Each structure stands twice: as structure tokens, then as C-alpha cells.
């Protein structure tokens, strides 16, 4: 989705900073309660926001219950215990970690810390909309580099687009909304060309779902080799803590030090810190989440191939596929059958849907509804 000024400008008696007036509010998916109110039906399932259908780790729930009585206290502003636990798990220096209110928070921090008016940002398109928002917020131009024909980042074209004004380059791996990845070879080729002054942000929000693939790159060595790299990950997806908003970045202590100057005090709440530490100790829950996702992929692929609907093989917990019709019509049809999805028009792909891989039963409900919808479309 492009931040189109024509779409976002609105009349106001207030004097709003011009670049802020260009920002488009984030279009979140409908909630279950919202759809139930609008349509008067029950049994709705939400497969629009890439949430973990297994829920959070029981360890995390237990920790939150224990910490509930401490909610009158401010959280640890330095996130010390969480920092130590994660550093040990990743075998990185604690000083190389930055925590945020979701990884979105760290994208915001990177923008306000390293972008000045007139600087430039590069990202793939379609990809996560918050990168362009970070550029616009700081009065910078964002270059949108089209994905390849197979919905993958074109890192050669992104490297070609780097100029003397480029400060940040965002690479989403796996990419949202397409679920595709860039390989080690492609990243090696990219880093051989990128100037040292450019910070490359590799957003690995869906890391746990992709990490076991032999094609998925190991990006931590880029930091160890002295590259200006920030790797973003989150507890929202495989760990099932989306409601707590807990993300983190791995980077050089120098970059982390600057971000820790600009982040808000107490930006990670008490419950999130407690749940994050507990979730890290529950490897089985992550393993189960990844295993269920792999099974869900096969459910999707089987039916999509049966229906003749092209899709991008996914490394995340969602599937990007062509409905063969207006995605808004497909979305509405599925909504009336009790399934919330995400339309591709906001990503510049008007016939595509992005659908979260849910539980086996949720997937079956969606896929049966899709069969009915496609059948209705063919007979109409």
C-alpha cells in the first residue's frame, strides 16, 4: 500500500505538519465482535491478522497471573531480566538488544533516530506498510521497489536504488503479505554492494516459522561482521503474545545505544516482560505452533490447487493467493460465511487475499467457504 496523499488529506482547522497530513491511518482487520454486530451472525473466525491459533504458552499465562498483583508498579525500564534471558537464548550480547511495544515500535525508533528531512528509505512493494510510514513521519522519500514475478524481494533492484541520500533499507523476510523469503545468496550479493553508511533493517517477524528451512538465511553473522544491520523479531506470532505487544531488535551495541536514547521510558509493560521471559522457556509451545502451521499449509495448498487458484508458497503463518476476482468481493463473500480475511487491494494486488493459517478446524471452515464462493462465482 502506498501512502497516497490524495487519500489521506482531510480538511482540518488545525495546523498540521504537512508530512503528518500525508500519513494514512493503519487499516486494521475487523474484529470478531465487530462482524457479529454488523452481520448478526455468530461462530465467526478471524484469519486476517496472522495471530497464533494455539494461543500463548501456558508458561506465559501463568507468569501474567503471578504478575497481575504488581500492576501498580512501573515495569523495569531497562528490561534487564528479559534482556538477559533473550541474550542467552540467542548467544548475543545483552547490549545488542532493544525491546519495543511490538517490533513496530522499533521501526518507529529507527526512523526518528536515523532519518532527517530529505533522506531516503527503500523497501519492497508490496510489503509491510509501517516502513513507508516511518519515512513519511520524518519527511523522507520512500522508494517502493516492486517484488519479482514470484512475489519475492528484488534485492538487486533495491541495491541499484541506493543513492547518497539513502539511510534505511527495509527487507522483510519472510515478506508480509506474500510469505516469500530472500535467500542467503541474495543477501550476500546485496551486502557486497550496500555502502557502510546505510542501515539495513531485516524484519524477521515470522522467523520461527521459517527458521527450519534450509533456504532461510542466518542473518546474525552480518551483525558480527560489522555490517550496519538491525534484525527485528517479535513475540506476537509463534509465541502467541500479540495482545501484549512485545518485539525486539538485534543490532550492534552502537545502533542499540542510539535507539535506547530515543525510545520512550517504560515502553515495554510489566506483563509483557514477564510473559516474554516465560515464553522463552517453553520451546515445546513454539515447536507445536510451527508444526501446526506446517500441517495447515498443506491443507491450504491442497484446496487451492484443487480450485486452480495460484498461490505463493509461504514461509510464514499465512497464505497469499489469487482469488481470480475482486478481492473485496471475495472478502465480503467469505465474511458472510463467517470468516474474516485480508484483502490484497491495500497491497496493490486487487485480486489477492492474505489468509492466516489457523487451527485445522478454522482452516477447514475457510476452505469450505472458499469452495462455495468459487462455485457460486462460476455458476453466476
CSV table of C-alpha atoms in Angstrom, one decimal:
chain,number,residue,atom,x,y,z
A,1,UNK,CA,0.0,0.0,0.0
A,2,UNK,CA,1.3,3.4,-0.9
A,3,UNK,CA,0.9,6.4,1.4
A,4,UNK,CA,-1.2,8.3,-1.1
A,5,UNK,CA,-1.6,12.0,0.0
A,6,UNK,CA,-4.8,12.3,-2.0
A,7,UNK,CA,-6.4,9.5,0.0
A,8,UNK,CA,-5.1,10.8,3.4
A,9,UNK,CA,-5.5,14.5,3.2
A,10,UNK,CA,-8.6,15.8,5.0
A,11,UNK,CA,-9.9,19.2,6.0
A,12,UNK,CA,-9.0,20.4,9.4
A,13,UNK,CA,-9.0,23.8,11.2
A,14,UNK,CA,-5.8,22.7,12.9
A,15,UNK,CA,-2.3,23.5,11.6
A,16,UNK,CA,-1.0,20.0,10.9
A,17,UNK,CA,2.6,19.4,9.9
A,18,UNK,CA,2.5,18.7,6.1
A,19,UNK,CA,4.2,15.3,6.2
A,20,UNK,CA,1.9,14.2,9.0
A,21,UNK,CA,-1.1,15.1,6.9
A,22,UNK,CA,0.2,12.6,4.3
A,23,UNK,CA,0.1,9.7,6.7
A,24,UNK,CA,-2.6,7.1,6.1
A,25,UNK,CA,-4.0,5.5,9.3
A,26,UNK,CA,-3.2,1.9,9.7
A,27,UNK,CA,-6.1,-0.3,8.4
A,28,UNK,CA,-6.5,-3.0,10.9
A,29,UNK,CA,-8.7,-6.0,10.3
A,30,UNK,CA,-12.2,-6.3,11.6
A,31,UNK,CA,-12.6,-7.9,15.0
A,32,UNK,CA,-14.9,-10.9,15.6
A,33,UNK,CA,-17.2,-8.8,17.8
A,34,UNK,CA,-17.4,-6.1,15.1
A,35,UNK,CA,-18.5,-8.6,12.4
A,36,UNK,CA,-21.0,-10.3,14.7
A,37,UNK,CA,-22.6,-6.8,15.4
A,38,UNK,CA,-22.7,-5.9,11.7
A,39,UNK,CA,-24.0,-9.1,10.3
A,40,UNK,CA,-25.9,-10.6,13.2
A,41,UNK,CA,-24.2,-14.0,12.9
A,42,UNK,CA,-22.1,-16.0,15.4
A,43,UNK,CA,-19.3,-18.5,15.0
A,44,UNK,CA,-17.0,-16.0,13.3
A,45,UNK,CA,-13.4,-16.9,12.9
A,46,UNK,CA,-10.7,-14.3,12.3
A,47,UNK,CA,-7.9,-15.3,9.8
A,48,UNK,CA,-6.8,-11.7,9.0
A,49,UNK,CA,-4.1,-10.7,11.4
A,50,UNK,CA,-1.6,-13.7,11.4
A,51,UNK,CA,-2.3,-14.5,15.0
A,52,UNK,CA,-1.3,-17.8,16.6
A,53,UNK,CA,-4.4,-20.1,16.8
A,54,UNK,CA,-2.7,-22.1,19.5
A,55,UNK,CA,-2.7,-19.1,21.8
A,56,UNK,CA,0.0,-18.2,24.2
A,57,UNK,CA,2.3,-20.5,26.1
A,58,UNK,CA,0.7,-21.8,29.4
A,59,UNK,CA,4.0,-20.7,31.0
A,60,UNK,CA,3.3,-17.1,29.8
A,61,UNK,CA,-0.2,-17.2,31.1
A,62,UNK,CA,1.0,-18.4,34.5
A,63,UNK,CA,3.6,-15.7,34.7
A,64,UNK,CA,1.0,-13.0,33.8
A,65,UNK,CA,-1.3,-14.2,36.6
A,66,UNK,CA,1.6,-14.1,39.1
A,67,UNK,CA,2.5,-10.5,38.0
A,68,UNK,CA,-1.1,-9.2,37.9
A,69,UNK,CA,-0.9,-8.2,41.6
A,70,UNK,CA,2.1,-6.0,40.7
A,71,UNK,CA,0.3,-3.8,38.2
A,72,UNK,CA,0.6,-0.8,40.5
A,73,UNK,CA,4.3,-0.8,39.8
A,74,UNK,CA,6.2,0.6,36.8
A,75,UNK,CA,8.0,-2.1,34.7
A,76,UNK,CA,11.7,-2.3,34.6
A,77,UNK,CA,12.7,0.5,32.2
A,78,UNK,CA,15.8,-1.4,31.1
A,79,UNK,CA,14.0,-4.8,30.6
A,80,UNK,CA,17.0,-6.4,32.4
A,81,UNK,CA,15.7,-9.9,33.1
A,82,UNK,CA,14.1,-10.2,29.6
A,83,UNK,CA,17.3,-8.9,28.0
A,84,UNK,CA,19.5,-11.4,29.8
A,85,UNK,CA,17.1,-14.3,29.0
A,86,UNK,CA,16.9,-13.5,25.3
A,87,UNK,CA,20.7,-12.7,25.0
A,88,UNK,CA,21.4,-16.2,26.5
A,89,UNK,CA,19.0,-17.9,24.1
A,90,UNK,CA,20.4,-16.1,21.0
A,91,UNK,CA,24.0,-16.1,22.1
A,92,UNK,CA,24.3,-12.4,21.6
A,93,UNK,CA,25.5,-9.5,23.8
A,94,UNK,CA,22.7,-8.1,26.0
A,95,UNK,CA,23.8,-4.6,24.8
A,96,UNK,CA,22.9,-5.6,21.3
A,97,UNK,CA,19.2,-6.0,22.1
A,98,UNK,CA,16.4,-3.3,22.0
A,99,UNK,CA,12.9,-4.0,23.1
A,100,UNK,CA,9.7,-2.3,21.9
A,101,UNK,CA,6.0,-2.1,22.2
A,102,UNK,CA,5.9,-4.6,19.3
A,103,UNK,CA,8.5,-4.6,16.6
A,104,UNK,CA,6.6,-1.7,15.0
A,105,UNK,CA,7.9,0.4,17.9
A,106,UNK,CA,11.5,-0.3,16.8
A,107,UNK,CA,10.7,0.6,13.2
A,108,UNK,CA,9.4,4.0,14.6
A,109,UNK,CA,12.6,4.4,16.7
A,110,UNK,CA,14.8,3.7,13.7
A,111,UNK,CA,13.0,6.4,11.7
A,112,UNK,CA,13.2,9.1,14.3
A,113,UNK,CA,16.8,8.2,15.3
A,114,UNK,CA,18.4,8.0,11.8
A,115,UNK,CA,16.2,9.9,9.4
A,116,UNK,CA,16.4,13.6,8.7
A,117,UNK,CA,14.3,15.6,6.2
A,118,UNK,CA,15.5,14.9,2.7
A,119,UNK,CA,16.9,11.4,3.5
A,120,UNK,CA,15.6,8.4,1.6
A,121,UNK,CA,14.2,5.0,2.5
A,122,UNK,CA,14.0,1.9,0.3
A,123,UNK,CA,11.6,-1.0,0.7
A,124,UNK,CA,9.9,-3.7,-1.4
A,125,UNK,CA,6.4,-3.4,-2.6
A,126,UNK,CA,4.1,-4.9,-1.5
A,127,UNK,CA,5.4,-5.2,2.0
A,128,UNK,CA,4.7,-4.0,5.5
A,129,UNK,CA,3.2,-0.5,5.4
A,130,UNK,CA,4.9,0.8,8.5
A,131,UNK,CA,8.3,1.3,6.8
A,132,UNK,CA,6.8,3.9,4.4
A,133,UNK,CA,5.1,5.4,7.4
A,134,UNK,CA,8.4,5.8,9.2
A,135,UNK,CA,9.8,7.7,6.1
A,136,UNK,CA,6.7,9.9,5.8
A,137,UNK,CA,6.7,10.7,9.5
A,138,UNK,CA,10.3,12.0,9.2
A,139,UNK,CA,9.6,13.9,5.9
A,140,UNK,CA,11.6,11.5,3.8
A,141,UNK,CA,11.0,9.9,0.5
A,142,UNK,CA,10.3,6.2,0.4
A,143,UNK,CA,11.3,4.3,-2.8
A,144,UNK,CA,9.0,1.3,-3.4
A,145,UNK,CA,10.8,-1.4,-5.3
A,146,UNK,CA,8.4,-3.9,-7.0
A,147,UNK,CA,8.6,-7.6,-6.0
A,148,UNK,CA,9.6,-10.1,-8.6
A,149,UNK,CA,7.1,-12.0,-10.6
A,150,UNK,CA,7.1,-14.8,-7.9
A,151,UNK,CA,6.4,-12.2,-5.2
A,152,UNK,CA,10.0,-12.1,-3.8
A,153,UNK,CA,12.2,-9.1,-2.9
A,154,UNK,CA,14.3,-8.0,-5.8
A,155,UNK,CA,17.5,-7.2,-3.8
A,156,UNK,CA,19.5,-6.4,-6.9
A,157,UNK,CA,17.0,-3.7,-7.8
A,158,UNK,CA,16.9,-2.5,-4.2
A,159,UNK,CA,20.7,-2.2,-4.2
A,160,UNK,CA,20.5,-0.3,-7.6
A,161,UNK,CA,18.1,2.2,-6.0
A,162,UNK,CA,20.6,3.2,-3.2
A,163,UNK,CA,21.8,6.8,-3.5
A,164,UNK,CA,23.8,9.2,-1.4
A,165,UNK,CA,20.6,10.1,0.4
A,166,UNK,CA,19.6,6.5,1.3
A,167,UNK,CA,19.7,6.0,5.1
A,168,UNK,CA,17.5,2.9,5.7
A,169,UNK,CA,16.7,-0.1,3.6
A,170,UNK,CA,13.9,-2.5,4.8
A,171,UNK,CA,14.0,-6.2,3.9
A,172,UNK,CA,11.1,-8.3,5.2
A,173,UNK,CA,12.0,-11.9,5.5
A,174,UNK,CA,9.5,-13.7,5.3
A,175,UNK,CA,7.7,-11.0,3.5
A,176,UNK,CA,4.3,-9.8,4.6
A,177,UNK,CA,1.9,-10.1,2.8
A,178,UNK,CA,3.4,-12.7,0.4
A,179,UNK,CA,5.1,-15.1,2.7
A,180,UNK,CA,8.2,-15.4,0.4
A,181,UNK,CA,11.8,-15.2,1.5
A,182,UNK,CA,15.2,-14.0,0.3
A,183,UNK,CA,18.0,-16.5,0.4
A,184,UNK,CA,21.5,-16.3,1.9
A,185,UNK,CA,23.0,-16.0,-1.6
A,186,UNK,CA,20.7,-13.0,-2.4
A,187,UNK,CA,21.6,-11.3,0.9
A,188,UNK,CA,25.3,-11.9,0.4
A,189,UNK,CA,25.1,-10.3,-3.0
A,190,UNK,CA,23.2,-7.4,-1.6
A,191,UNK,CA,25.6,-6.7,1.3
A,192,UNK,CA,28.6,-6.8,-1.1
A,193,UNK,CA,27.1,-3.7,-2.7
A,194,UNK,CA,25.5,-1.7,0.1
A,195,UNK,CA,27.5,1.3,1.4
A,196,UNK,CA,28.6,1.2,5.1
A,197,UNK,CA,26.6,4.3,5.9
A,198,UNK,CA,23.3,2.6,5.1
A,199,UNK,CA,21.5,0.7,7.8
A,200,UNK,CA,19.7,-2.4,6.5
A,201,UNK,CA,16.7,-3.5,8.6
A,202,UNK,CA,15.8,-7.2,8.2
A,203,UNK,CA,12.4,-7.7,9.6
A,204,UNK,CA,12.1,-11.3,10.7
A,205,UNK,CA,8.7,-11.1,12.4
A,206,UNK,CA,7.9,-14.7,11.2
A,207,UNK,CA,11.3,-16.0,11.9
A,208,UNK,CA,10.3,-19.1,13.9
A,209,UNK,CA,8.0,-20.3,11.1
A,210,UNK,CA,10.8,-20.1,8.5
A,211,UNK,CA,14.0,-20.9,10.6
A,212,UNK,CA,13.9,-24.7,9.9
A,213,UNK,CA,14.0,-24.3,6.2
A,214,UNK,CA,17.4,-24.9,4.6
A,215,UNK,CA,16.7,-21.9,2.3
A,216,UNK,CA,16.2,-19.4,5.1
A,217,UNK,CA,19.3,-17.3,5.8
A,218,UNK,CA,21.2,-16.9,9.1
A,219,UNK,CA,21.4,-13.1,9.5
A,220,UNK,CA,23.2,-12.8,12.8
A,221,UNK,CA,26.7,-13.1,11.2
A,222,UNK,CA,26.0,-9.9,9.3
A,223,UNK,CA,26.0,-8.0,12.6
A,224,UNK,CA,29.0,-9.9,13.9
A,225,UNK,CA,30.9,-9.0,10.7
A,226,UNK,CA,30.4,-5.3,11.4
A,227,UNK,CA,27.6,-4.6,8.9
A,228,UNK,CA,25.1,-1.9,9.9
A,229,UNK,CA,22.2,-4.2,10.3
A,230,UNK,CA,19.1,-4.3,12.6
A,231,UNK,CA,17.2,-7.6,12.8
A,232,UNK,CA,13.7,-7.3,14.0
A,233,UNK,CA,11.7,-10.1,15.6
A,234,UNK,CA,8.6,-10.4,17.7
A,235,UNK,CA,6.7,-12.4,20.4
A,236,UNK,CA,3.4,-11.7,18.6
A,237,UNK,CA,3.5,-14.6,16.1
A,238,UNK,CA,4.9,-18.0,17.0
A,239,UNK,CA,5.0,-17.1,20.7
A,240,UNK,CA,1.3,-16.1,20.6
A,241,UNK,CA,1.7,-12.8,22.6
A,242,UNK,CA,0.2,-10.4,20.0
A,243,UNK,CA,-2.0,-8.7,22.6
A,244,UNK,CA,0.9,-7.8,24.8
A,245,UNK,CA,2.9,-6.0,22.1
A,246,UNK,CA,6.4,-7.2,22.6
A,247,UNK,CA,9.1,-7.0,19.9
A,248,UNK,CA,12.8,-6.7,19.8
A,249,UNK,CA,15.7,-5.8,17.6
A,250,UNK,CA,19.2,-7.4,17.4
A,251,UNK,CA,21.9,-5.0,16.2
A,252,UNK,CA,25.3,-3.6,17.1
A,253,UNK,CA,25.6,-2.1,20.6
A,254,UNK,CA,26.3,1.3,18.9
A,255,UNK,CA,22.9,1.3,17.0
A,256,UNK,CA,21.2,-0.1,20.1
A,257,UNK,CA,22.6,2.6,22.2
A,258,UNK,CA,21.2,5.3,19.9
A,259,UNK,CA,17.7,3.7,19.9
A,260,UNK,CA,17.7,3.4,23.7
A,261,UNK,CA,18.2,7.2,23.8
A,262,UNK,CA,15.1,7.8,21.7
A,263,UNK,CA,12.7,5.1,23.0
A,264,UNK,CA,10.0,6.0,25.5
A,265,UNK,CA,10.7,5.1,29.1
A,266,UNK,CA,8.7,2.0,30.2
A,267,UNK,CA,7.8,1.2,26.6
A,268,UNK,CA,7.5,-2.5,27.4
A,269,UNK,CA,4.9,-3.1,30.0
A,270,UNK,CA,5.2,-5.3,33.1
A,271,UNK,CA,3.0,-8.2,31.9
A,272,UNK,CA,4.8,-8.3,28.5
A,273,UNK,CA,8.2,-8.6,30.2
A,274,UNK,CA,7.0,-11.4,32.5
A,275,UNK,CA,5.3,-13.3,29.7
A,276,UNK,CA,8.2,-12.9,27.3
A,277,UNK,CA,10.6,-14.4,29.8
A,278,UNK,CA,8.3,-17.3,30.5
A,279,UNK,CA,7.6,-17.9,26.8
A,280,UNK,CA,11.3,-18.2,26.0
A,281,UNK,CA,11.4,-21.1,28.4
A,282,UNK,CA,8.7,-23.0,26.5
A,283,UNK,CA,10.3,-24.4,23.4
A,284,UNK,CA,7.6,-27.0,23.1
A,285,UNK,CA,4.9,-24.4,22.5
A,286,UNK,CA,6.9,-22.8,19.7
A,287,UNK,CA,7.6,-26.2,18.2
A,288,UNK,CA,3.9,-27.1,18.4
A,289,UNK,CA,2.9,-23.8,16.8
A,290,UNK,CA,5.3,-24.3,13.9
A,291,UNK,CA,4.2,-27.9,13.5
A,292,UNK,CA,0.5,-27.0,13.3
A,293,UNK,CA,1.4,-24.3,10.8
A,294,UNK,CA,3.2,-26.8,8.5
A,295,UNK,CA,0.1,-29.0,8.6
A,296,UNK,CA,-2.1,-26.0,7.9
A,297,UNK,CA,0.0,-25.1,4.8
A,298,UNK,CA,-0.7,-28.5,3.3
A,299,UNK,CA,-4.5,-28.0,3.9
A,300,UNK,CA,-4.4,-24.7,2.1
A,301,UNK,CA,-2.2,-25.9,-0.8
A,302,UNK,CA,-4.3,-29.0,-1.5
A,303,UNK,CA,-7.6,-27.0,-1.8
A,304,UNK,CA,-6.1,-24.0,-3.7
A,305,UNK,CA,-4.6,-26.4,-6.2
A,306,UNK,CA,-7.9,-28.2,-6.5
A,307,UNK,CA,-9.6,-24.9,-7.2
A,308,UNK,CA,-6.9,-23.8,-9.6
A,309,UNK,CA,-6.1,-20.7,-7.5
A,310,UNK,CA,-2.4,-19.5,-7.8
A,311,UNK,CA,-0.6,-19.0,-4.5
A,312,UNK,CA,2.8,-18.1,-3.2
A,313,UNK,CA,4.5,-20.9,-1.2
A,314,UNK,CA,4.7,-19.4,2.2
A,315,UNK,CA,7.3,-19.4,4.9
A,316,UNK,CA,5.0,-17.5,7.4
A,317,UNK,CA,1.8,-18.4,9.1
A,318,UNK,CA,-0.4,-17.0,6.3
A,319,UNK,CA,-1.1,-17.7,2.6
A,320,UNK,CA,-1.2,-15.2,-0.3
A,321,UNK,CA,-3.4,-16.4,-3.1
A,322,UNK,CA,-5.2,-15.1,-6.2
A,323,UNK,CA,-9.0,-15.4,-5.9
A,324,UNK,CA,-9.4,-14.8,-9.6
A,325,UNK,CA,-11.9,-12.0,-8.8
A,326,UNK,CA,-12.1,-8.7,-7.0
A,327,UNK,CA,-10.6,-9.4,-3.6
A,328,UNK,CA,-13.1,-7.1,-1.9
A,329,UNK,CA,-15.9,-9.2,-3.3
A,330,UNK,CA,-14.2,-12.4,-2.2
A,331,UNK,CA,-13.6,-10.9,1.2
A,332,UNK,CA,-17.3,-9.9,1.6
A,333,UNK,CA,-18.4,-13.3,0.5
A,334,UNK,CA,-16.2,-15.0,3.0
A,335,UNK,CA,-17.3,-12.6,5.7
A,336,UNK,CA,-20.9,-13.6,5.2
A,337,UNK,CA,-19.8,-17.2,5.6
A,338,UNK,CA,-18.2,-16.3,8.9
A,339,UNK,CA,-14.6,-15.9,8.0
A,340,UNK,CA,-12.6,-12.7,8.3
A,341,UNK,CA,-9.6,-12.4,5.9
A,342,UNK,CA,-7.4,-9.6,4.5
A,343,UNK,CA,-7.9,-8.1,1.0
A,344,UNK,CA,-5.0,-7.6,-1.3
A,345,UNK,CA,-6.1,-4.3,-2.7
A,346,UNK,CA,-4.4,-2.4,0.2
A,347,UNK,CA,-1.2,-4.0,-1.0
A,348,UNK,CA,-1.7,-3.2,-4.7
A,349,UNK,CA,-2.9,-6.7,-5.6
A,350,UNK,CA,-6.7,-6.3,-6.2
A,351,UNK,CA,-7.5,-10.0,-6.8
A,352,UNK,CA,-5.4,-11.5,-3.9
A,353,UNK,CA,-6.3,-12.4,-0.4
A,354,UNK,CA,-3.9,-12.9,2.6
A,355,UNK,CA,-5.3,-15.5,4.9
A,356,UNK,CA,-3.9,-16.6,8.2
A,357,UNK,CA,-3.2,-20.3,8.7
A,358,UNK,CA,-5.3,-21.2,11.7
A,359,UNK,CA,-6.3,-24.4,13.5
A,360,UNK,CA,-7.3,-27.4,11.4
A,361,UNK,CA,-10.9,-26.7,12.1
A,362,UNK,CA,-10.5,-23.0,11.2
A,363,UNK,CA,-8.7,-23.8,8.0
A,364,UNK,CA,-11.4,-26.3,7.1
A,365,UNK,CA,-14.1,-23.7,7.6
A,366,UNK,CA,-12.3,-21.1,5.5
A,367,UNK,CA,-11.5,-23.6,2.7
A,368,UNK,CA,-15.1,-24.9,2.6
A,369,UNK,CA,-16.4,-21.4,2.4
A,370,UNK,CA,-13.9,-20.7,-0.4
A,371,UNK,CA,-15.1,-23.7,-2.3
A,372,UNK,CA,-18.7,-22.5,-2.0
A,373,UNK,CA,-17.7,-19.0,-3.0
A,374,UNK,CA,-15.8,-20.1,-6.1
A,375,UNK,CA,-18.6,-22.4,-7.1
A,376,UNK,CA,-21.1,-19.6,-6.7
A,377,UNK,CA,-18.9,-17.4,-8.8
A,378,UNK,CA,-18.6,-19.9,-11.6
A,379,UNK,CA,-22.4,-20.5,-11.8
A,380,UNK,CA,-23.3,-16.8,-11.7
